[in-house]
Amino acid sequence: MESELIDLFKSTRTATEELCEPLKTEDYSVQPFVDVSPPKWHLAHSTWFFEQFILAKYRQNYKVFDDDFSFLFNSYYNNVGERVLRPNRGNMTRPAVSEVYEYRTYVTTALIELLESNSSSEIEELVRLGINHEQQHQELLAYDIKYILGHQPTFPNFDTKLKLRAQSSPTHFVAIKEGVYDIGFEGNDFCFDNELGRHKVFLHDFEISNKLITNGEFLEFIEAGGYQNFNLWHAEGWDHIEKNEIVAPMYWHKVQGKWMYYQFNGLEEIELEQPVMNISFYEAFAFAEWKGMRLPTEFEWEVASDLFDWGHLWEWTNSAYLPYPNFSKQPGALGEYNGKFMVSQMVLRGGSFATAPNHSRKTYRNFFHPSCRWQFGGIRLAK
Amino acid sequence: MESELIDLFKSTRTATEELCEPLKTEDYSVQPFVDVSPPKWHLAHSTWFFEQFILAKYRQNYKVFDDDFSFLFNSYYNNVGERVLRPNRGNMTRPAVSEVYEYRTYVTTALIELLESNSSSEIEELVRLGINHEQQHQELLAYDIKYILGHQPTFPNFDTKLKLRAQSSPTHFVAIKEGVYDIGFEGNDFCFDNELGRHKVFLHDFEISNKLITNGEFLEFIEAGGYQNFNLWHAEGWDHIEKNEIVAPMYWHKVQGKWMYYQFNGLEEIELEQPVMNISFYEAFAFAEWKGMRLPTEFEWEVASDLFDWGHLWEWTNSAYLPYPNFSKQPGALGEYNGKFMVSQMVLRGGSFATAPNHSRKTYRNFFHPSCRWQFGGIRLAK
Amino acid sequence: MESELIDLFKSTRTATEELCEPLKTEDYSVQPFVDVSPPKWHLAHSTWFFEQFILAKYRQNYKVFDDDFSFLFNSYYNNVGERVLRPNRGNMTRPAVSEVYEYRTYVTTALIELLESNSSSEIEELVRLGINHEQQHQELLAYDIKYILGHQPTFPNFDTKLKLRAQSSPTHFVAIKEGVYDIGFEGNDFCFDNELGRHKVFLHDFEISNKLITNGEFLEFIEAGGYQNFNLWHAEGWDHIEKNEIVAPMYWHKVQGKWMYYQFNGLEEIELEQPVMNISFYEAFAFAEWKGMRLPTEFEWEVASDLFDWGHLWEWTNSAYLPYPNFSKQPGALGEYNGKFMVSQMVLRGGSFATAPNHSRKTYRNFFHPSCRWQFGGIRLAK
Amino acid sequence: MESELIDLFKSTRTATEELCEPLKTEDYSVQPFVDVSPPKWHLAHSTWFFEQFILAKYRQNYKVFDDDFSFLFNSYYNNVGERVLRPNRGNMTRPAVSEVYEYRTYVTTALIELLESNSSSEIEELVRLGINHEQQHQELLAYDIKYILGHQPTFPNFDTKLKLRAQSSPTHFVAIKEGVYDIGFEGNDFCFDNELGRHKVFLHDFEISNKLITNGEFLEFIEAGGYQNFNLWHAEGWDHIEKNEIVAPMYWHKVQGKWMYYQFNGLEEIELEQPVMNISFYEAFAFAEWKGMRLPTEFEWEVASDLFDWGHLWEWTNSAYLPYPNFSKQPGALGEYNGKFMVSQMVLRGGSFATAPNHSRKTYRNFFHPSCRWQFGGIRLAK
């Protein structure tokens, strides 16, 4: 067995745990909002994936850590039976956090033993899938931790290395010529099923900015009454901000006349030069309307991305999340993976400062519902 | 002024009124479901459009029929002021139906006078827009009347000429070669803003059926447990059918073990050879999954449509409703028209038996939320 | 058969129809709020009561007017079977209003024939119950018509004789001595089951006002910030007014700085001397708190009522609607009548200007949920 | 200062902490249901009460433990200002459990010092109120812990001494003669404001059972179709059980055809001889209807209670929670205490196995909304 994969597996497992290390026990179990999962659930679910799809199948005489866990930390509820009580992520105080860490150790150890003793390309492919799955959950953990702590009335400091990088260069627009371009993943490395099916797309001439919109630029939009001018918004977006009384990005609070935001280390003043984040697709669209420009499509983004600096934040595109030609679901429970979300979501491209190293590539298709704001997403304009 | 336009205007106005003629006064004012508008509202709103955008501006000394009406029958609420009470379409018993018909006559007469006396290409363009707008409402009226009457416990007969045509030929698949195709409206005739911006799209090889799926085929899906097999559904679609206890197309009722449906003339037995209708995008998608095929994209549909018979029912595509390259909103209140709906909707192409004559063309982009079922939509498969 | 009962029956039926006479056909079918029933429903339901409980049982060879009607206009749904579609009062456009009037005539005629030809004390008792039932619906009709028309953005005039009487005498408080008092109905005349079981109640000394609170007095409460001072409110009442943004009685609108209200003849200025009406129990309680007084109990009211003028408005008491000692439900469907509402409701005593003549007595127990405001209720204080 | 009060204070504080001792840190912060508060909140709120109403006022140079705490653990939100973020009990992971215990120690110590050094009858009265307040929260803690753990899919064991006592004697009915009785608290000991205002009530002859209804008797009701027979239910109760799909008491689960329940030590078989508990007022009423009896009023209960064994469970009465004659609210924030709940609640009398020693008396008026089931309430019948 190649030691590179074992090392990658180990470092991924460790990274998840290091990310959570500054949490208090109390922080692990709450679910303040339906899209947020408790950190404990992420820790256990990413472990369950390795147990369920690899150890239970390929490890001889493997004894599952706890029969309940496969039920409690499974997100694929539809393929398993009902029990007396359906688990409710946010109220699940048991098993305790310490037991979940024991579960992680148990599975990590068993998987390393499997890889060292008796591997195969089939197993390795699944391990790579599991690693990428856990890396996705690392990023979701960052979103969810920010949400949980950023909604404490005390705005506690969370001691993390996660921090947005500055954008250095001055703003300009990159021009791309019309033509037929190849889209989608190519090569032998890992990618998700939704990137596959390399295919051709015709693009017309367009220009795209080399920089993300900053907090300072977004503040101008706020102060120009952007949130009060329905002409800038989708009908659905307007209803959403009215109903939810949204007047600024998530985590922004006006304190004694001054805009502050929560950024992991407590409530602080808005940094004008940093890219604006924690905004919905509706807000990104309205901002672009206000500027007289538009968001790029995911295809424009993929073609142009070699020409600018990306990876600060996921970038909203004006593309709906739809299957590529010849997309096909994998058989079995893994087949639930991506296809079932291909409606009513918008694509984001790039990666964020919370994305695991080597987990981003220009063909990666992230996606969220247009109203979602808790993920680390920003705005790049095209015209 | 060219008499062709006056004739078209007159016949459109008359067609709307003939469609409603079999209604009872009581049927005009209810709104049993948020997407349905009361017939009275359609009659008045399509009239208000001519008054507000043409007569009030171009007709000298024009006196509006009633100041309240411009407020009550305006769907563009956001651009007008608030009043003491916001109109609630479904509880608006006043003005009476007879007053709305008087309003129609008043405006129809005034507009004919304007066209006969003092027209211009600017006015004519707006009249054509108003005619197309009213034709759209004719089709919505058909949907809404079916909904209102089809949800009466007595399933009353509605005496209408509207009837699905039979599909004659045997099923086969039409093959289209890959290449760059032109998409969007071309020419000088009327079209909506969302069809404009003719542009190129690259399509890969595909095949598309010459026929719509029938009730008989859909019944097989039901009987094979299609509504119980979550693997066939989008996650969001599955939640939707579970929450709403959907187990068949809208208007289908199982009466003493036999499937019946409401089709304007009361509850009758399902006709197996007729195209299945009143299904959501979720249901169309799940059916395609079950067949091992897929829905076409709107571009595939537009390119292939010369090769099959269409116009029975609007056809769900797997394309989200998004702007074409270079799409731009018109200025003013008319600019609210289409662009603000370009999120979270799916495109349907073609036309239905309730579409006004000459109101369909192969570039026409209809759109509904994926959960909508009350519009007259069906399924055509591709692979 | 005594002609007094026939005359009473006829005049009651006629009174219902006269009350509705100024309505337009469109007004009969809407249900803008869950507690409101469409006028058509009241007309048919009060008729169905006579058909179902008397004609169907005692009239030989009686042929029901329409089989559907007994299903559609039954409020006792739980005792009848389900159908394909459950009737939804507010969207029931069929049967038409004219058919409901035919139904009324058919049943009125048949019942008079029955009474003239072949009566009995058993039948007569049921007819008296049916008359009282219809009289209750007359009052509900007045509430519902006010709600339907008072929520039209055009505030139409409704040509009715219904009008609050003025209160003439100056305000003073009537004192009652402590002691054991008899409560509940006594005699052979008609009363409802909830008034029966005459029993003893011990009352302590109390004083009660001879007059209802006026709009002018209530305006002082509004202007003193009564709706903003949570200390005056029940916790549940405070939540209710906050959630529903209630800042004045129902039908009050502040128009250009001046308080107006809808009172059947359109929007008019508040009449300061008239009793305040269309307020919830929560509002009545908060007003009493603000005055440093309280609402009377229903027992205090019944004992003191001989000493003041009542019948202007139903008067909120601070008594919950609970069974008297020895209360027992009648057997059969009629047994559903009152007992099943004896939780979470507050008692109102007296009668209003919309109460049918001879339909009020001092033992009458009316009841509404504490949040209800559309009934014609007012405030009398005690201390 | 009398040492009895100091001892009582200490033992009360200790009892709260001993009750929570078997909890895991994770169990302290969740709020799985709106009526449940997180155990951490109870621990802090009962402490805040002593700090806010006694130490801050009477302890010289007292320094509050943490300024945030007075905001976060105050249930009297309406009398304090708003902050940037409103605390949401169930998602409040910070402060940590350990900090809350530090807060308890800090306040307990300071209060003992105050009582030892510089007391007064005014302070002592407030301390007694605080002790009774904390004892109420001890009982709520028991309900909430049972809810939190009883809704874990793993049904964990909670190691507690809390256990229902058996009822020994055979069932018989006690008869009480009609007459005027005195109701309400008398004496100099502690009681709540809602018990005060001793007054006279006339009672008619009645009989009341000496025993609570058992699980075995309630099972007969279930098996006789009690939950399916709407004639037994209040209209509101029937809607409630239908909407919430209630077919048995809370915590009952049918496992492989056998009724089990959660009772602090995991899922176990129903004990037929134990009193039935965790039922709503609606269920208690429906059971009484089925038996052809009724629930006692709170006055009947108070008069008869000397004649039977009580204290197993709180006992639903058929009395609404309303003020006694001459009830008056205390001034200030403490005045919010009881009066603001006097609408839409039903009275329970007695006490339960989770009630603190010496915290029950026959005049004690407990109250819950008729739908509540998580409190430890049972059924005693009258006739």
Tab-separated table of C-alpha atoms in Angstrom, chain D residues 4-328:
chain	number	residue	atom	x	y	z
D	4	GLU	CA	-32.773	27.760	59.901
D	5	LEU	CA	-33.059	29.993	56.830
D	6	ILE	CA	-29.351	29.719	56.041
D	7	ASP	CA	-29.573	25.929	56.287
D	8	LEU	CA	-32.628	25.861	54.085
D	9	PHE	CA	-30.900	28.094	51.559
D	10	LYS	CA	-27.808	25.887	51.501
D	11	SER	CA	-29.739	22.647	51.238
D	12	THR	CA	-31.863	24.046	48.412
D	13	ARG	CA	-28.804	25.123	46.454
D	14	THR	CA	-27.198	21.739	47.013
D	15	ALA	CA	-30.331	19.839	46.055
D	16	THR	CA	-30.421	21.551	42.656
D	17	GLU	CA	-26.839	20.595	42.008
D	18	GLU	CA	-27.309	17.023	43.168
D	19	LEU	CA	-30.278	16.643	40.868
D	20	CYS	CA	-28.092	17.625	37.891
D	21	GLU	CA	-25.048	15.666	38.935
D	22	PRO	CA	-25.646	12.632	36.692
D	23	LEU	CA	-25.927	14.860	33.587
D	24	LYS	CA	-23.161	14.986	31.005
D	25	THR	CA	-21.881	18.392	29.969
D	26	GLU	CA	-23.609	17.949	26.613
D	27	ASP	CA	-27.014	17.562	28.249
D	28	TYR	CA	-26.969	21.023	29.807
D	29	SER	CA	-27.390	23.257	26.783
D	30	VAL	CA	-30.138	21.902	24.543
D	31	GLN	CA	-33.751	22.983	24.232
D	32	PRO	CA	-35.515	20.297	22.221
D	33	PHE	CA	-38.954	21.849	22.709
D	34	VAL	CA	-40.072	25.376	23.426
D	35	ASP	CA	-41.402	24.660	26.935
D	36	VAL	CA	-38.172	22.948	27.983
D	37	SER	CA	-35.284	25.086	29.226
D	38	PRO	CA	-31.682	23.845	29.131
D	39	PRO	CA	-30.551	22.642	32.588
D	40	LYS	CA	-27.764	25.217	32.424
D	41	TRP	CA	-30.362	27.939	32.165
D	42	HIS	CA	-32.222	26.717	35.257
D	43	LEU	CA	-28.985	26.613	37.232
D	44	ALA	CA	-28.079	30.139	36.246
D	45	HIS	CA	-31.535	31.684	36.316
D	46	SER	CA	-32.301	30.557	39.860
D	47	THR	CA	-28.939	32.052	40.834
D	48	TRP	CA	-29.561	35.279	38.964
D	49	PHE	CA	-32.748	35.728	40.980
D	50	PHE	CA	-30.741	35.916	44.240
D	51	GLU	CA	-28.162	38.203	42.682
D	52	GLN	CA	-30.603	40.575	41.025
D	53	PHE	CA	-33.262	40.953	43.684
D	54	ILE	CA	-31.141	40.620	46.844
D	55	LEU	CA	-27.367	40.930	46.468
D	56	ALA	CA	-27.389	43.816	44.004
D	57	LYS	CA	-29.712	45.734	46.289
D	58	TYR	CA	-28.716	44.836	49.841
D	59	ARG	CA	-25.064	43.731	49.711
D	60	GLN	CA	-22.717	46.640	50.022
D	61	ASN	CA	-20.106	46.924	47.290
D	62	TYR	CA	-21.457	43.767	45.669
D	63	LYS	CA	-19.816	43.142	42.336
D	64	VAL	CA	-21.967	41.167	39.913
D	65	PHE	CA	-20.322	37.964	38.736
D	66	ASP	CA	-20.627	38.895	35.073
D	67	ASP	CA	-22.602	41.735	33.509
D	68	ASP	CA	-23.753	39.518	30.670
D	69	PHE	CA	-25.339	37.001	33.017
D	70	SER	CA	-28.036	39.329	34.228
D	71	PHE	CA	-29.106	39.667	30.632
D	72	LEU	CA	-28.687	36.064	29.570
D	73	PHE	CA	-30.435	34.379	32.478
D	74	ASN	CA	-33.265	36.770	33.034
D	75	SER	CA	-36.688	35.414	32.139
D	76	TYR	CA	-38.231	38.841	32.580
D	77	TYR	CA	-36.989	40.054	29.230
D	78	ASN	CA	-39.609	42.678	28.839
D	79	ASN	CA	-38.253	44.810	31.651
D	80	VAL	CA	-34.701	44.983	30.320
D	81	GLY	CA	-33.234	46.561	27.217
D	82	GLU	CA	-32.416	44.844	23.929
D	83	ARG	CA	-28.897	43.929	22.925
D	84	VAL	CA	-27.291	43.215	19.574
D	85	LEU	CA	-28.297	39.584	19.782
D	86	ARG	CA	-31.216	38.322	21.817
D	87	PRO	CA	-30.263	35.215	23.755
D	88	ASN	CA	-31.801	32.034	22.452
D	89	ARG	CA	-31.843	29.594	25.322
D	90	GLY	CA	-31.400	26.465	23.286
D	91	ASN	CA	-28.383	27.538	21.282
D	92	MET	CA	-26.518	29.271	24.081
D	93	THR	CA	-23.378	27.166	24.338
D	94	ARG	CA	-21.597	29.946	26.201
D	95	PRO	CA	-21.097	30.553	29.082
D	96	ALA	CA	-19.859	27.030	29.690
D	97	VAL	CA	-21.415	24.751	32.293
D	98	SER	CA	-18.349	25.119	34.497
D	99	GLU	CA	-18.747	28.894	34.496
D	100	VAL	CA	-22.357	28.537	35.535
D	101	TYR	CA	-21.304	26.397	38.476
D	102	GLU	CA	-18.736	29.050	39.401
D	103	TYR	CA	-21.520	31.604	39.247
D	104	ARG	CA	-23.608	29.489	41.606
D	105	THR	CA	-20.796	29.193	44.126
D	106	TYR	CA	-20.053	32.901	43.943
D	107	VAL	CA	-23.670	33.883	44.604
D	108	THR	CA	-24.304	31.196	47.208
D	109	THR	CA	-21.264	32.345	49.175
D	110	ALA	CA	-22.148	36.018	48.928
D	111	LEU	CA	-25.706	35.414	50.000
D	112	ILE	CA	-24.676	33.369	53.042
D	113	GLU	CA	-22.320	36.171	54.007
D	114	LEU	CA	-25.105	38.683	53.655
D	115	LEU	CA	-27.475	36.591	55.761
D	116	GLU	CA	-24.848	36.038	58.425
D	117	SER	CA	-23.734	39.651	58.672
D	118	ASN	CA	-26.552	41.949	57.960
D	119	SER	CA	-30.001	40.576	57.536
D	120	SER	CA	-33.505	41.960	57.952
D	121	SER	CA	-37.022	40.657	57.662
D	122	GLU	CA	-37.240	42.301	54.231
D	123	ILE	CA	-34.189	40.374	53.030
D	124	GLU	CA	-35.370	37.166	54.639
D	125	GLU	CA	-38.699	37.389	52.891
D	126	LEU	CA	-36.949	37.761	49.557
D	127	VAL	CA	-34.623	34.852	50.336
D	128	ARG	CA	-37.628	32.675	51.111
D	129	LEU	CA	-39.137	33.723	47.797
D	130	GLY	CA	-35.854	32.893	46.060
D	131	ILE	CA	-35.742	29.486	47.716
D	132	ASN	CA	-39.276	28.711	46.626
D	133	HIS	CA	-38.432	29.963	43.162
D	134	GLU	CA	-35.426	27.647	43.010
D	135	GLN	CA	-37.548	24.748	44.276
D	136	GLN	CA	-39.959	25.358	41.435
D	137	HIS	CA	-37.036	25.181	39.035
D	138	GLN	CA	-35.891	21.925	40.623
D	139	GLU	CA	-39.174	20.405	39.600
D	140	LEU	CA	-38.963	21.919	36.117
D	141	LEU	CA	-35.437	20.528	35.872
D	142	ALA	CA	-36.808	17.065	36.498
D	143	TYR	CA	-39.380	17.516	33.719
D	144	ASP	CA	-36.817	18.964	31.323
D	145	ILE	CA	-34.157	16.339	32.022
D	146	LYS	CA	-36.712	13.625	31.410
D	147	TYR	CA	-37.693	15.318	28.149
D	148	ILE	CA	-34.114	15.807	26.947
D	149	LEU	CA	-33.004	12.259	27.769
D	150	GLY	CA	-36.316	10.648	26.891
D	151	HIS	CA	-35.983	12.086	23.383
D	152	GLN	CA	-32.515	10.679	22.781
D	153	PRO	CA	-32.762	7.789	20.338
D	154	THR	CA	-30.573	5.809	22.767
D	155	PHE	CA	-32.883	6.287	25.807
D	156	PRO	CA	-30.000	6.708	28.271
D	157	ASN	CA	-30.254	5.801	31.929
D	158	PHE	CA	-30.349	8.788	34.291
D	159	ASP	CA	-29.276	7.815	37.776
D	160	THR	CA	-31.780	9.603	40.005
D	161	LYS	CA	-33.616	8.980	43.232
D	162	LEU	CA	-36.808	10.419	41.740
D	163	LYS	CA	-39.411	7.676	41.658
D	164	LEU	CA	-43.200	7.535	41.825
D	165	ARG	CA	-44.504	5.998	45.038
D	166	ALA	CA	-47.028	3.187	44.846
D	167	GLN	CA	-50.671	3.820	45.777
D	168	SER	CA	-51.635	1.250	48.327
D	169	SER	CA	-55.288	1.373	49.318
D	170	PRO	CA	-58.267	0.156	47.264
D	171	THR	CA	-60.263	2.705	45.308
D	172	HIS	CA	-63.289	4.394	46.836
D	173	PHE	CA	-65.047	7.728	46.498
D	174	VAL	CA	-65.082	10.317	49.283
D	175	ALA	CA	-68.334	12.348	49.636
D	176	ILE	CA	-68.358	16.048	50.501
D	177	LYS	CA	-71.496	17.936	51.575
D	178	GLU	CA	-72.623	21.135	49.913
D	179	GLY	CA	-71.944	24.436	51.654
D	180	VAL	CA	-69.785	27.522	51.764
D	181	TYR	CA	-66.089	26.737	52.152
D	182	ASP	CA	-63.010	28.866	52.716
D	183	ILE	CA	-60.453	28.751	49.939
D	184	GLY	CA	-56.936	30.101	49.761
D	185	PHE	CA	-53.884	30.337	51.940
D	186	GLU	CA	-54.062	31.208	55.627
D	187	GLY	CA	-51.196	31.675	58.016
D	188	ASN	CA	-47.800	33.300	58.197
D	189	ASP	CA	-45.726	30.809	56.274
D	190	PHE	CA	-44.558	31.320	52.751
D	191	CYS	CA	-47.018	31.095	49.888
D	192	PHE	CA	-47.268	32.513	46.368
D	193	ASP	CA	-49.346	35.567	45.539
D	194	ASN	CA	-51.860	33.518	43.590
D	195	GLU	CA	-52.932	31.602	46.737
D	196	LEU	CA	-53.667	34.705	48.746
D	197	GLY	CA	-56.993	36.395	49.316
D	198	ARG	CA	-58.707	33.738	51.368
D	199	HIS	CA	-62.319	33.788	50.297
D	200	LYS	CA	-65.557	31.829	50.292
D	201	VAL	CA	-66.766	29.454	47.621
D	202	PHE	CA	-70.065	27.601	47.499
D	203	LEU	CA	-69.718	23.922	46.634
D	204	HIS	CA	-72.510	21.516	45.788
D	205	ASP	CA	-72.448	17.879	46.883
D	206	PHE	CA	-69.727	15.887	45.173
D	207	GLU	CA	-67.677	12.725	45.442
D	208	ILE	CA	-63.999	12.375	44.672
D	209	SER	CA	-61.768	9.333	44.277
D	210	ASN	CA	-59.108	8.531	46.831
D	211	LYS	CA	-56.723	7.301	44.104
D	212	LEU	CA	-55.128	8.422	40.862
D	213	ILE	CA	-55.895	6.642	37.614
D	214	THR	CA	-53.295	3.957	36.844
D	215	ASN	CA	-51.439	3.046	33.669
D	216	GLY	CA	-53.533	-0.096	33.540
D	217	GLU	CA	-56.784	1.849	33.581
D	218	PHE	CA	-55.450	4.255	30.970
D	219	LEU	CA	-54.402	1.365	28.769
D	220	GLU	CA	-58.029	0.208	28.768
D	221	PHE	CA	-58.989	3.642	27.459
D	222	ILE	CA	-56.405	3.345	24.681
D	223	GLU	CA	-57.505	-0.148	23.787
D	224	ALA	CA	-61.171	0.867	23.794
D	225	GLY	CA	-60.333	3.403	21.057
D	226	GLY	CA	-60.412	6.462	23.309
D	227	TYR	CA	-57.964	8.324	21.105
D	228	GLN	CA	-60.104	7.656	18.049
D	229	ASN	CA	-63.505	8.701	19.470
D	230	PHE	CA	-63.872	12.458	19.007
D	231	ASN	CA	-67.061	12.504	21.077
D	232	LEU	CA	-64.904	12.227	24.184
D	233	TRP	CA	-62.742	15.229	23.395
D	234	HIS	CA	-62.870	18.977	23.451
D	235	ALA	CA	-62.893	20.282	19.862
D	236	GLU	CA	-59.523	21.901	20.509
D	237	GLY	CA	-58.157	18.735	22.121
D	238	TRP	CA	-59.256	16.623	19.185
D	239	ASP	CA	-57.515	18.951	16.734
D	240	HIS	CA	-54.422	18.814	18.910
D	241	ILE	CA	-54.132	15.037	19.049
D	242	GLU	CA	-54.917	14.706	15.344
D	243	LYS	CA	-52.354	17.272	14.294
D	244	ASN	CA	-49.673	15.873	16.582
D	245	GLU	CA	-50.593	12.242	15.995
D	246	ILE	CA	-50.951	11.578	19.702
D	247	VAL	CA	-52.180	8.083	20.529
D	248	ALA	CA	-50.756	7.527	24.023
D	249	PRO	CA	-49.167	9.454	26.912
D	250	MET	CA	-45.835	11.143	26.292
D	251	TYR	CA	-42.876	8.713	26.538
D	252	TRP	CA	-45.005	5.699	25.639
D	253	HIS	CA	-43.718	3.747	22.626
D	254	LYS	CA	-45.182	0.616	21.142
D	255	VAL	CA	-42.227	-1.675	20.515
D	256	GLN	CA	-42.959	-4.907	18.721
D	257	GLY	CA	-46.562	-4.820	19.846
D	258	LYS	CA	-45.834	-4.061	23.488
D	259	TRP	CA	-46.225	-0.713	25.265
D	260	MET	CA	-42.990	0.538	26.784
D	261	TYR	CA	-42.162	3.875	28.383
D	262	TYR	CA	-39.162	5.970	29.261
D	263	GLN	CA	-38.901	6.598	33.001
D	264	PHE	CA	-35.394	7.956	33.722
D	265	ASN	CA	-33.822	4.518	33.680
D	266	GLY	CA	-34.292	3.739	30.016
D	267	LEU	CA	-37.100	2.197	28.055
D	268	GLU	CA	-39.028	-0.278	30.176
D	269	GLU	CA	-42.344	-2.065	30.203
D	270	ILE	CA	-45.370	-0.118	31.394
D	271	GLU	CA	-46.043	-0.736	35.102
D	272	LEU	CA	-49.800	-1.253	35.222
D	273	GLU	CA	-50.273	-0.341	38.885
D	274	GLN	CA	-48.435	2.975	38.781
D	275	PRO	CA	-50.401	6.209	38.262
D	276	VAL	CA	-50.541	7.322	34.642
D	277	MET	CA	-48.497	10.475	34.040
D	278	ASN	CA	-47.325	12.810	31.272
D	279	ILE	CA	-50.773	13.382	29.884
D	280	SER	CA	-52.401	16.628	28.788
D	281	PHE	CA	-55.549	18.178	30.226
D	282	TYR	CA	-57.250	17.127	27.001
D	283	GLU	CA	-56.351	13.509	27.665
D	284	ALA	CA	-57.397	13.726	31.327
D	285	PHE	CA	-60.751	15.186	30.279
D	286	ALA	CA	-61.343	12.602	27.555
D	287	PHE	CA	-60.541	9.805	29.973
D	288	ALA	CA	-63.054	11.197	32.486
D	289	GLU	CA	-65.706	11.461	29.749
D	290	TRP	CA	-65.079	7.864	28.806
D	291	LYS	CA	-65.574	6.852	32.433
D	292	GLY	CA	-68.784	8.897	32.631
D	293	MET	CA	-67.265	11.071	35.340
D	294	ARG	CA	-65.437	14.376	35.434
D	295	LEU	CA	-62.352	16.092	36.835
D	296	PRO	CA	-62.811	17.964	40.127
D	297	THR	CA	-62.649	21.737	40.309
D	298	GLU	CA	-59.678	23.189	42.140
D	299	PHE	CA	-62.015	24.228	44.971
D	300	GLU	CA	-63.444	20.757	45.363
D	301	TRP	CA	-59.915	19.415	45.389
D	302	GLU	CA	-58.757	21.841	48.069
D	303	VAL	CA	-61.702	21.097	50.323
D	304	ALA	CA	-61.504	17.317	49.939
D	305	SER	CA	-57.741	16.926	49.939
D	306	ASP	CA	-57.526	16.256	53.679
D	307	LEU	CA	-59.334	13.007	53.018
D	308	PHE	CA	-57.041	11.278	50.539
D	309	ASP	CA	-53.405	10.604	49.842
D	310	TRP	CA	-51.897	13.112	47.436
D	311	GLY	CA	-48.417	14.187	46.327
D	312	HIS	CA	-47.733	11.438	43.782
D	313	LEU	CA	-48.420	13.632	40.759
D	314	TRP	CA	-49.884	17.030	40.069
D	315	GLU	CA	-53.571	16.546	39.405
D	316	TRP	CA	-55.420	18.208	36.551
D	317	THR	CA	-58.551	20.027	37.697
D	318	ASN	CA	-61.344	21.371	35.522
D	319	SER	CA	-60.633	24.914	36.775
D	320	ALA	CA	-59.110	27.596	34.634
D	321	TYR	CA	-56.280	29.537	36.232
D	322	LEU	CA	-57.926	32.834	37.212
D	323	PRO	CA	-57.313	35.393	39.957
D	324	TYR	CA	-58.949	35.006	43.335
D	325	PRO	CA	-61.134	37.913	44.428
D	326	ASN	CA	-58.884	40.766	45.555
D	327	PHE	CA	-55.847	39.298	43.827
D	328	SER	CA	-53.358	42.052	43.183
